[in-house]
PDB file of C-alpha atoms in Angstrom:
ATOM      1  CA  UNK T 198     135.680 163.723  90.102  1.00 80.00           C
ATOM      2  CA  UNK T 199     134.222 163.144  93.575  1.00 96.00           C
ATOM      3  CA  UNK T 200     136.019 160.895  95.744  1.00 98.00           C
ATOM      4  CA  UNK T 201     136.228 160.444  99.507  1.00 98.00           C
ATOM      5  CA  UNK T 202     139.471 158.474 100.723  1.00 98.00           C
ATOM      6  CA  UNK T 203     139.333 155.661 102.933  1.00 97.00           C
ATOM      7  CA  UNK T 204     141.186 155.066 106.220  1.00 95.00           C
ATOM      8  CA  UNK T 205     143.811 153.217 104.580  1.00 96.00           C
ATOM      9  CA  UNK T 206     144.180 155.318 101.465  1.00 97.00           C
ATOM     10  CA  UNK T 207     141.957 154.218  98.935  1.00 98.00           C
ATOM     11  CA  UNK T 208     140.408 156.877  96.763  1.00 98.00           C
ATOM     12  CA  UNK T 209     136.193 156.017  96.544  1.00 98.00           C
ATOM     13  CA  UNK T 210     134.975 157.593  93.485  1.00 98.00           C
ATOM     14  CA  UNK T 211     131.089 158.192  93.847  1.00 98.00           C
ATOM     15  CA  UNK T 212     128.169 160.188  92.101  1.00 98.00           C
ATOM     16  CA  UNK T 213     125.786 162.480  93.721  1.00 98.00           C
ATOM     17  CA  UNK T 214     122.615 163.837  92.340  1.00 98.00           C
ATOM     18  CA  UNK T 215     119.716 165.943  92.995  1.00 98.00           C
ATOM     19  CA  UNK T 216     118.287 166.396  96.208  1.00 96.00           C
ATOM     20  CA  UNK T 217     115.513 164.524  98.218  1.00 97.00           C
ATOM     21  CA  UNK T 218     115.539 161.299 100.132  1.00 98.00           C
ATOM     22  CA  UNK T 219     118.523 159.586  99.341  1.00 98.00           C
ATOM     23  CA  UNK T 220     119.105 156.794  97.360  1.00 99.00           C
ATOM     24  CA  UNK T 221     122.064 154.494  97.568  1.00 99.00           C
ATOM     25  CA  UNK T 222     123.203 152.346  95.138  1.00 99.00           C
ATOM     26  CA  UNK T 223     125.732 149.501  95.667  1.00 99.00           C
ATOM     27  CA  UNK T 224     126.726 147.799  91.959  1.00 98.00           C
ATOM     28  CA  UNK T 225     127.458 144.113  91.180  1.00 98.00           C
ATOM     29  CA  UNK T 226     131.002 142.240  90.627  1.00 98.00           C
ATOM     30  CA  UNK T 227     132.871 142.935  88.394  1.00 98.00           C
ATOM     31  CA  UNK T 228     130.904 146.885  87.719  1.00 98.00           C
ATOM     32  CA  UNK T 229     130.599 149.852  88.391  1.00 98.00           C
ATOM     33  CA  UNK T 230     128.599 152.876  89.523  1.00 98.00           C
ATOM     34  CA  UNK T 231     127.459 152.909  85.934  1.00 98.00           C
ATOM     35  CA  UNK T 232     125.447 150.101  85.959  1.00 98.00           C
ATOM     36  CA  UNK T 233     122.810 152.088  88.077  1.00 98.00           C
ATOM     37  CA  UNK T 234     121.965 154.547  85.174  1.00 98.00           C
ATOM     38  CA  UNK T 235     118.487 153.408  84.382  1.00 98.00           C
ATOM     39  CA  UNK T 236     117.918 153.528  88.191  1.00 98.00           C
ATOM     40  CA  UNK T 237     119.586 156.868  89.024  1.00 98.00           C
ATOM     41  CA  UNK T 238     117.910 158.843  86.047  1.00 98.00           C
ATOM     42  CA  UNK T 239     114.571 157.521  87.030  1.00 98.00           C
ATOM     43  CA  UNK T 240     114.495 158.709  90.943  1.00 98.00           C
ATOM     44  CA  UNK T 241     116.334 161.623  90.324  1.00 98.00           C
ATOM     45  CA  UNK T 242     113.307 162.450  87.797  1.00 98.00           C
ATOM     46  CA  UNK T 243     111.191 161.529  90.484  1.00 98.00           C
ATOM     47  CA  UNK T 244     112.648 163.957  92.862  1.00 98.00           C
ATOM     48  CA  UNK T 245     115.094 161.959  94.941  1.00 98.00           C
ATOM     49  CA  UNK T 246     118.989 162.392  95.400  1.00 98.00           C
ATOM     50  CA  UNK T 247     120.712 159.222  94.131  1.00 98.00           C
ATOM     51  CA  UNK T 248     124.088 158.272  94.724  1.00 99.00           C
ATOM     52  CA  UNK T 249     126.337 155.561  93.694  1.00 98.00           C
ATOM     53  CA  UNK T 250     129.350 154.839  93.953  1.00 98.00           C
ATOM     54  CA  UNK T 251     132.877 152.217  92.293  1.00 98.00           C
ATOM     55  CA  UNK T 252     133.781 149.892  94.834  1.00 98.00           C
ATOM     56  CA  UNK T 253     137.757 149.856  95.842  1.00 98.00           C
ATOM     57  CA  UNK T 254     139.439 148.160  92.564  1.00 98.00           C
ATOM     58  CA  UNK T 255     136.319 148.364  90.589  1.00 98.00           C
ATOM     59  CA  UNK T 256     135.511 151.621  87.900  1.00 98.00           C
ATOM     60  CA  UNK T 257     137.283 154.670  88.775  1.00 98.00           C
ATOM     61  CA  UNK T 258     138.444 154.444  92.525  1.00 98.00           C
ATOM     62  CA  UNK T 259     142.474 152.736  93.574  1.00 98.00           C
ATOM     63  CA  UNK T 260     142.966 149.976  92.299  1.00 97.00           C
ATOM     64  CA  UNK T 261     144.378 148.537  95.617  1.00 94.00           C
ATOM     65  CA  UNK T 262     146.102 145.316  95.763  1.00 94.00           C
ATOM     66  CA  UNK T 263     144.070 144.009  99.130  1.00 95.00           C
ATOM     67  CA  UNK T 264     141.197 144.925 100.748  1.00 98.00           C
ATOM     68  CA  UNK T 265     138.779 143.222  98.439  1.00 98.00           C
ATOM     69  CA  UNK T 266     136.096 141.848 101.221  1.00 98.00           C
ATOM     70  CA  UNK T 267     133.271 142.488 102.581  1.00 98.00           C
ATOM     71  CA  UNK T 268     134.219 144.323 105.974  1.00 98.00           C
ATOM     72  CA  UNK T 269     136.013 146.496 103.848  1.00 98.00           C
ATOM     73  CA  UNK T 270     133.341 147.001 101.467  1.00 98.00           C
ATOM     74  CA  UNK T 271     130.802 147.492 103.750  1.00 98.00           C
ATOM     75  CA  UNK T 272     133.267 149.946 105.749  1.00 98.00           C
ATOM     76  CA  UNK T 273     133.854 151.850 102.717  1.00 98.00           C
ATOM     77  CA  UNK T 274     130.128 152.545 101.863  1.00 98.00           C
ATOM     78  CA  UNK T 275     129.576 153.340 105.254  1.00 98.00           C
ATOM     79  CA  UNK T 276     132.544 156.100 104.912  1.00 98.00           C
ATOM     80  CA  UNK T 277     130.704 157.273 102.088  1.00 98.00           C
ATOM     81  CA  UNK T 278     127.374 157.639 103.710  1.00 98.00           C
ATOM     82  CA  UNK T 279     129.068 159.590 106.911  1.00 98.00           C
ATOM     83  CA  UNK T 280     130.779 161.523 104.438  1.00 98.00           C
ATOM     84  CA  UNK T 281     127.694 163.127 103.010  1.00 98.00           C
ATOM     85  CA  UNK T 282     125.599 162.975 106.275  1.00 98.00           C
ATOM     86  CA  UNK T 283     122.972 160.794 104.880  1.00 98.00           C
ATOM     87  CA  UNK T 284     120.200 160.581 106.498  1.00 98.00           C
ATOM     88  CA  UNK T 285     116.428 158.212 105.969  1.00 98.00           C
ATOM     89  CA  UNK T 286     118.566 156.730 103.400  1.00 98.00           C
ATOM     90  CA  UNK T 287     117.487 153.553 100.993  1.00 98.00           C
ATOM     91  CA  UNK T 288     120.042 151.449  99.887  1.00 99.00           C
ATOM     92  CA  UNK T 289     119.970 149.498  96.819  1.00 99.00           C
ATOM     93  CA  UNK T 290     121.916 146.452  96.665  1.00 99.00           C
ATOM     94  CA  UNK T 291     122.627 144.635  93.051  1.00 99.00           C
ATOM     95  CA  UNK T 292     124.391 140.955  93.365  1.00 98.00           C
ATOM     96  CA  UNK T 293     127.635 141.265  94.919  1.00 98.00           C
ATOM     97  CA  UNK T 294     126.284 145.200  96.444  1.00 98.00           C
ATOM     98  CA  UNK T 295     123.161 143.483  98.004  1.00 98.00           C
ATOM     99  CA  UNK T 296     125.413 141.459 100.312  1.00 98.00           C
ATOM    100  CA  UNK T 297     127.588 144.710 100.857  1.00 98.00           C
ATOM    101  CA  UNK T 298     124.554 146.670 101.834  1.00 99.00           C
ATOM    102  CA  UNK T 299     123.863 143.979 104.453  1.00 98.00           C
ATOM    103  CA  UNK T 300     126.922 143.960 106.157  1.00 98.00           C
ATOM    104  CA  UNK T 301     126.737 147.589 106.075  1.00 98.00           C
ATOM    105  CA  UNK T 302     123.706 147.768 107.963  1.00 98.00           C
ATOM    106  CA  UNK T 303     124.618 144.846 110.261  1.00 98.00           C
ATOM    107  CA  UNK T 304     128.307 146.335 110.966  1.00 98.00           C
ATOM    108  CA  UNK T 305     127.342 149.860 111.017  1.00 98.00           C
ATOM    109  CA  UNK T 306     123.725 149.940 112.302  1.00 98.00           C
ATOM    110  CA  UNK T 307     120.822 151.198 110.780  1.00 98.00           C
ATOM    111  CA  UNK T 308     120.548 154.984 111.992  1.00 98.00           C
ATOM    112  CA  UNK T 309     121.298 156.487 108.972  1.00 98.00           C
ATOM    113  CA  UNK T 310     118.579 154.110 107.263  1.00 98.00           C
ATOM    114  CA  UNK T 311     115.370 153.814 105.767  1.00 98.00           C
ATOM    115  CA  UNK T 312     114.798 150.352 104.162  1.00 98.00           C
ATOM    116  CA  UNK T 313     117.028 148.626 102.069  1.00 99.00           C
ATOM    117  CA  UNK T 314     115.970 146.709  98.691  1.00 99.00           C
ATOM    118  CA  UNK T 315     118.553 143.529  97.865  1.00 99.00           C
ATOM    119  CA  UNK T 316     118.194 142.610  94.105  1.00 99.00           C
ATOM    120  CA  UNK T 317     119.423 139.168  92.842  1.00 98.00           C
ATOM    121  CA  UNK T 318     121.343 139.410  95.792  1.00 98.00           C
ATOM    122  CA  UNK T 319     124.753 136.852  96.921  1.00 98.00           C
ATOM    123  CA  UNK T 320     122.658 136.998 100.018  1.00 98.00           C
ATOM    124  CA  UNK T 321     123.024 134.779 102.224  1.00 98.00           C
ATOM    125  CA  UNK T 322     125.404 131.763 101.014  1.00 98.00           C
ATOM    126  CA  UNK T 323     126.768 131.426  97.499  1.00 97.00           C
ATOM    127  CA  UNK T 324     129.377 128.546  98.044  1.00 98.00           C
ATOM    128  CA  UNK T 325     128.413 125.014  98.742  1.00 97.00           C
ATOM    129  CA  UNK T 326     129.497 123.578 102.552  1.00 94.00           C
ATOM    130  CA  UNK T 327     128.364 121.171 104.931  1.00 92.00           C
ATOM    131  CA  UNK T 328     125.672 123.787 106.165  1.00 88.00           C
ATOM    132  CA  UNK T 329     124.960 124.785 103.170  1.00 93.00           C
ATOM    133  CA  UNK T 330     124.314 121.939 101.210  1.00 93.00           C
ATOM    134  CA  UNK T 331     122.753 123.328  97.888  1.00 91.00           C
ATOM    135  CA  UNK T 332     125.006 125.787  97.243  1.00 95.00           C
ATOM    136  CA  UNK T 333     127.542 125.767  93.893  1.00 96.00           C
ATOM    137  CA  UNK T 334     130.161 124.024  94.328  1.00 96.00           C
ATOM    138  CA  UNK T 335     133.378 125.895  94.883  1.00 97.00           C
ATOM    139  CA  UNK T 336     134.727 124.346  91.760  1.00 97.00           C
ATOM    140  CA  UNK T 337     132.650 126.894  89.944  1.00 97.00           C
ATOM    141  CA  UNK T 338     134.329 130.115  91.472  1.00 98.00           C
ATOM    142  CA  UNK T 339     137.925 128.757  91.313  1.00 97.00           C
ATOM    143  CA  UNK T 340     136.657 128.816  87.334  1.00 98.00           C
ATOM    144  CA  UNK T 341     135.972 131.824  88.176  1.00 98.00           C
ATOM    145  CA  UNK T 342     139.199 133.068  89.290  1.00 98.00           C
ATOM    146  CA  UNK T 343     141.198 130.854  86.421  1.00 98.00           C
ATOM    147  CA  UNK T 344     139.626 132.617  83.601  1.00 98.00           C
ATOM    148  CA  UNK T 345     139.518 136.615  85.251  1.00 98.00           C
ATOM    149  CA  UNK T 346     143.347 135.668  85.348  1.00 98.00           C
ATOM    150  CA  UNK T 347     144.090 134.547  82.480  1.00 98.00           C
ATOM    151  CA  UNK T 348     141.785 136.282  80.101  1.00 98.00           C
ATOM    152  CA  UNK T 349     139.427 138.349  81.982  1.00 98.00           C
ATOM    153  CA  UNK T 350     138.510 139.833  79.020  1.00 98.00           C
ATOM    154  CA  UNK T 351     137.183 137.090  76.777  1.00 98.00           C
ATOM    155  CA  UNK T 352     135.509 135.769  79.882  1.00 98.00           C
ATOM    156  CA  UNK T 353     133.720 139.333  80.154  1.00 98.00           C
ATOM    157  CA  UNK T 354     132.753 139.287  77.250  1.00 98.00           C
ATOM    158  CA  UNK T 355     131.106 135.947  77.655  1.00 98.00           C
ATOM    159  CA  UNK T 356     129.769 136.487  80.524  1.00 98.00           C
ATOM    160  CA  UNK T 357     127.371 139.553  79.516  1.00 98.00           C
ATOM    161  CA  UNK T 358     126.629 138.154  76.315  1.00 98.00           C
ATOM    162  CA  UNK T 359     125.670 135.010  77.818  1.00 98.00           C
ATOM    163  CA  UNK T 360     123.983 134.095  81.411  1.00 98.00           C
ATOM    164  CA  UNK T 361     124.530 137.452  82.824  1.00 98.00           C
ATOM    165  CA  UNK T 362     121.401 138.810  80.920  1.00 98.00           C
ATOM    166  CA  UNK T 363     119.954 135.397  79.922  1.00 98.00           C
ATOM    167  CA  UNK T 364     120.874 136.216  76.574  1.00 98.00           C
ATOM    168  CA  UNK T 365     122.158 132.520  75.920  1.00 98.00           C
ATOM    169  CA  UNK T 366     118.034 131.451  76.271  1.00 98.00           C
ATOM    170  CA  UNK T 367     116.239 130.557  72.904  1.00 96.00           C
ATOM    171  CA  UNK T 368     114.865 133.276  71.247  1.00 95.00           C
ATOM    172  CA  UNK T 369     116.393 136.233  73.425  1.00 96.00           C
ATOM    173  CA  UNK T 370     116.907 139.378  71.943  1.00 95.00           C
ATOM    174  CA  UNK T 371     119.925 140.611  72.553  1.00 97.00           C
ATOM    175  CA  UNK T 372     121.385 143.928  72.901  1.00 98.00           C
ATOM    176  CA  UNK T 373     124.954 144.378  71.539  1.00 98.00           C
ATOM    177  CA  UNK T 374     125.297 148.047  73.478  1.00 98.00           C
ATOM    178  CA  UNK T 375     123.874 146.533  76.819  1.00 98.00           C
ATOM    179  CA  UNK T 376     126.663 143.434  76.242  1.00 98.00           C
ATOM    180  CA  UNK T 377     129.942 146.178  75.932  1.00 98.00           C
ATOM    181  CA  UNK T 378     129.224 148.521  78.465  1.00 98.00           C
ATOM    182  CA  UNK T 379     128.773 145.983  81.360  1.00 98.00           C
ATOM    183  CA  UNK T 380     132.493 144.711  79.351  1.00 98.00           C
ATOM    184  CA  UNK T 381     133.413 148.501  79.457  1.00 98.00           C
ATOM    185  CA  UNK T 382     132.719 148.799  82.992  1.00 98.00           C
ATOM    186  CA  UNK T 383     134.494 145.494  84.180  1.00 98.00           C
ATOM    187  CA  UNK T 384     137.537 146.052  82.278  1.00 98.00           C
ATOM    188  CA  UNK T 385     137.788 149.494  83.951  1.00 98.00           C
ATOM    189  CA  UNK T 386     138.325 147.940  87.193  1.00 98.00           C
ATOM    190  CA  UNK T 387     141.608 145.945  88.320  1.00 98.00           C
ATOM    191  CA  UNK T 388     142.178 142.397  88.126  1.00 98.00           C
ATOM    192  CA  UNK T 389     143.695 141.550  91.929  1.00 98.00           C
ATOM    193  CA  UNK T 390     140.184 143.027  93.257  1.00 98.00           C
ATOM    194  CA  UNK T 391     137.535 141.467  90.337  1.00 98.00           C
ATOM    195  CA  UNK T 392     140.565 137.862  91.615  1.00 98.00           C
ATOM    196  CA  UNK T 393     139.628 138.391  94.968  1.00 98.00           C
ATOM    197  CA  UNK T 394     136.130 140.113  95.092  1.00 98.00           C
ATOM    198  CA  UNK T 395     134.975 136.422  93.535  1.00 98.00           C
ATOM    199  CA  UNK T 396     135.554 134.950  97.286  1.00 98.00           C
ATOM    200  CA  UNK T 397     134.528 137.626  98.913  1.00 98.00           C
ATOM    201  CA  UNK T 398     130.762 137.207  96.912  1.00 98.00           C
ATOM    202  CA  UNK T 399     130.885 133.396  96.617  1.00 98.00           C
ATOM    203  CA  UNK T 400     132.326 132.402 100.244  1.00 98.00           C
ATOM    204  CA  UNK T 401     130.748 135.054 102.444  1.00 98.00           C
ATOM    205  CA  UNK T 402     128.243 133.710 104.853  1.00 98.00           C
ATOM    206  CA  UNK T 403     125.473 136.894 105.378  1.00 98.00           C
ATOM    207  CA  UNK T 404     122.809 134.392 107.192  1.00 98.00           C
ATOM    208  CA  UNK T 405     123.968 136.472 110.725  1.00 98.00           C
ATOM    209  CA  UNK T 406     124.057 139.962 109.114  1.00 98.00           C
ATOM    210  CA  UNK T 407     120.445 139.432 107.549  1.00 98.00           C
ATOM    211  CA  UNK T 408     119.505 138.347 110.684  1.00 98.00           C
ATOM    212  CA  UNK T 409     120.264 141.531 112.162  1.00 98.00           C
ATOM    213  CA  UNK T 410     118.649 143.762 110.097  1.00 98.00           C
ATOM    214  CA  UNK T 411     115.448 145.706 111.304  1.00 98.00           C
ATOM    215  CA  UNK T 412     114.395 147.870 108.707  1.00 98.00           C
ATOM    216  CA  UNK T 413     111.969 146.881 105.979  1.00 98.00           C
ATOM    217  CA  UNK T 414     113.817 145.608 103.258  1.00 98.00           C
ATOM    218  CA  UNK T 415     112.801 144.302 100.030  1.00 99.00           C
ATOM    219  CA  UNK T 416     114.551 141.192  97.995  1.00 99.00           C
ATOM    220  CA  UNK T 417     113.609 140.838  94.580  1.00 99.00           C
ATOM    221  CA  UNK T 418     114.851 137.678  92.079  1.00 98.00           C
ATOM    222  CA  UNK T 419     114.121 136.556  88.704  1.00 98.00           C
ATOM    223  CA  UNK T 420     113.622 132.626  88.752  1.00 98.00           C
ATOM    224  CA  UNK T 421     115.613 132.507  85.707  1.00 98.00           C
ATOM    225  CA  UNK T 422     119.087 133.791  87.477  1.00 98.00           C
ATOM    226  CA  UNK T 423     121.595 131.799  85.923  1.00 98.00           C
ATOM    227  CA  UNK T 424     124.456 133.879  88.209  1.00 98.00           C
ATOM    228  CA  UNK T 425     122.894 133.640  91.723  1.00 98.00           C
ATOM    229  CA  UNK T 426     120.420 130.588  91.471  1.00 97.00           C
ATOM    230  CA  UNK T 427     116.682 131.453  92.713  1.00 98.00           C
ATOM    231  CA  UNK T 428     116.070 128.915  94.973  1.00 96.00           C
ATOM    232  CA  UNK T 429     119.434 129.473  96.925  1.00 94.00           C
ATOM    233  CA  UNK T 430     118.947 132.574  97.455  1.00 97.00           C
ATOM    234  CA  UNK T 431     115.969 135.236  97.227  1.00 98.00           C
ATOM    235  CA  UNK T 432     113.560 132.831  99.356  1.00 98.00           C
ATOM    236  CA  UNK T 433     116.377 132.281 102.012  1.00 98.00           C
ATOM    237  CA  UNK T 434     117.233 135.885 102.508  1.00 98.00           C
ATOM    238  CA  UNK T 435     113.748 136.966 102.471  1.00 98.00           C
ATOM    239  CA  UNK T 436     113.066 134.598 105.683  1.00 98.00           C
ATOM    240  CA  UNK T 437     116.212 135.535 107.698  1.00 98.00           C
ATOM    241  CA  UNK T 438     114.961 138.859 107.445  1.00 98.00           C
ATOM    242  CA  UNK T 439     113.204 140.243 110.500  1.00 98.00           C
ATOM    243  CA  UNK T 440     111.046 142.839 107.973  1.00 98.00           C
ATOM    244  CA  UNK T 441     111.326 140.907 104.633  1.00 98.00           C
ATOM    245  CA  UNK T 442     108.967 140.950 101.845  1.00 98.00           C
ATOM    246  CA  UNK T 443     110.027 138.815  98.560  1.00 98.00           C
ATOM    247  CA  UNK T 444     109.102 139.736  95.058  1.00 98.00           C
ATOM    248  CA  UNK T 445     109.535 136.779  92.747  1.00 98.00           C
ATOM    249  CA  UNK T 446     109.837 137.897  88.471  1.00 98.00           C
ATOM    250  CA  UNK T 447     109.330 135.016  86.377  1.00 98.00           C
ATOM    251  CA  UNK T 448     111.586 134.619  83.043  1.00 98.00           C
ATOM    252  CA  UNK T 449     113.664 137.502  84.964  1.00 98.00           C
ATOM    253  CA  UNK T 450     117.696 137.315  84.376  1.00 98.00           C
ATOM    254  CA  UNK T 451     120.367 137.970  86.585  1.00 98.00           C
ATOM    255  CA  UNK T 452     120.847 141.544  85.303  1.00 98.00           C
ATOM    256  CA  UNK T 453     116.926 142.209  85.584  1.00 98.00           C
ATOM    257  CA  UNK T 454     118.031 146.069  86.503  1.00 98.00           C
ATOM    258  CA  UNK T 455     119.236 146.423  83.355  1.00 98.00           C
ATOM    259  CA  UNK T 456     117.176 144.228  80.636  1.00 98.00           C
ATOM    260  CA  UNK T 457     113.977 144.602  82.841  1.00 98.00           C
ATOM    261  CA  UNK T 458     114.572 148.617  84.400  1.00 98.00           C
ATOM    262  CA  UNK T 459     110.947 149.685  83.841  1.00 98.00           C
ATOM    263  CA  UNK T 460     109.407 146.676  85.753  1.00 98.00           C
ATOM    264  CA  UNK T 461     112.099 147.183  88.520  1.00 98.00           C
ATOM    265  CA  UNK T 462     112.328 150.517  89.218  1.00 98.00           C
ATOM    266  CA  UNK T 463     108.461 150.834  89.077  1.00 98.00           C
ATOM    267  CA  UNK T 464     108.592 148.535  92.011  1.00 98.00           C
ATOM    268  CA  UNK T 465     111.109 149.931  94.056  1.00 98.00           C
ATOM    269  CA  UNK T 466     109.384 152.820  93.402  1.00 98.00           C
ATOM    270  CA  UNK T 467     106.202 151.228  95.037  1.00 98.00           C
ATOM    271  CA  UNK T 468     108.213 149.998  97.928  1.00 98.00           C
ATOM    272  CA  UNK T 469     110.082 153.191  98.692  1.00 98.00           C
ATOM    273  CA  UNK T 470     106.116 154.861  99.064  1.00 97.00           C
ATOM    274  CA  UNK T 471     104.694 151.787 100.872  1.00 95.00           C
TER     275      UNK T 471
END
């Protein structure tokens, strides 16, 4: 397996394929690398090298008892990218990996950087607080953290065959194999990181690190995200942004990448040429 290990010891497992521009993806809570292979089959078709790789605790790297937030997420990707020398890269952010890719690029600068796409991103507030008014209310995440402790698996399982994929609307068609492989890939990782990596995507506040970012980046948002609410969100991010454009998908779910991978990667696609 590939790996790179991290200044304090953690083992980064990561994919790396083809050659071309590069292609960085960053996966959701509670995931894995795998999550990207609609996405990483279609650029590398198309003549790109695409990488992804398991965040510390998640899929196939250490499952390390600490270290679940985003500095040392965002310090772990950029390990990654040094590691392979990446240059005019795009990184692809999913959920919980659209708020690591920006704190990457507003800890580690952007000179390694193309433009950056943020899907259904955390980005930039998740948690409700006096300056953040409309946010969920924290209630929801300690929930959260209640169930991935005491029966992470149920709630997996309940999670991706419910909101996750909007598969709890009326008349969705739902896809058993799409529904265990997102509960393959979470149950892969470890507990204490999916336990912690819930306040790292709910309570992070990304409004300065979006602010910071220069490159042209692309956020993209189904208006029927029942995981990271629309409104709260998408529209927000897209106006912190100093080179934002915002690409709205009606009916779209929370896991659009998967459920909706033609329509999205067509359009990243389009944005990547632009």
């Amino acid at each position: 397996m590939n790996t790179i290990k991290t200044t304090d010891g953690i083992d980064i497992f990561y994919k790396d394929w083809g050659a071309g521009q590069p292609i960085v993806f960053s996966h959701g809570w509670p995931l894995s690398a795998d999550d990207w292979d609609a996405q990483m089959m279609f650029f590398l078709n198309r003549g790109f090298r695409v990488i992804a790789h398991d965040r510390r605790g998640h899929g196939r790297s250490t499952q390390s008892d600490d270290g679940h937030d985003m500095d040392h997420y965002a310090d772990d990707l950029a390990a990654l990218t040094a590691h392979l020398d990446l240059k005019n890269a795009i990184h692809v952010g999913h959920s919980t990996g659209g708020g690591e890719v920006a704190h990457y690029l507003a800890r580690h600068g952007e000179s390694r950087v193309a433009k950056a796409v943020l899907i259904s991103a955390v980005t930039p507030l998740m948690v409700r607080t006096a300056a953040n008014p409309e946010g969920l209310p924290k209630d929801i995440f300690d929930g959260f953290q209640e169930q991935v402790a005491k029966n992470r698996s149920q709630f997996y399982l309940d999670v991706a065959g419910g909101p996750f994929y909007g598969y709890n609307r009326p008349g969705a068609k739902t896809s058993e194999g799409v529904i265990r492989n997102w509960w393959r890939q979470a149950m892969e990782g470890g507990a204490k990181a999916h336990y912690d990596g819930i306040v790292a995507f709910s309570q992070t506040d990304f409004t300065e690190d979006l602010q910071k970012i220069s490159v042209p980046t692309l956020v993209m948002h189904g208006d029927d995200d029942q995981i990271v609410p629309y409104a709260d969100s998408a529209p927000l991010s897209a106006k912190l942004l100093k080179n934002g454009a915002l690409k709205t998908y009606k009916g779209f779910p929370h896991g659009m990448p998967t459920t909706e991978a033609e329509t999205i990667n067509a359009d990243i696609l389009a944005f990547i040429k632009s």
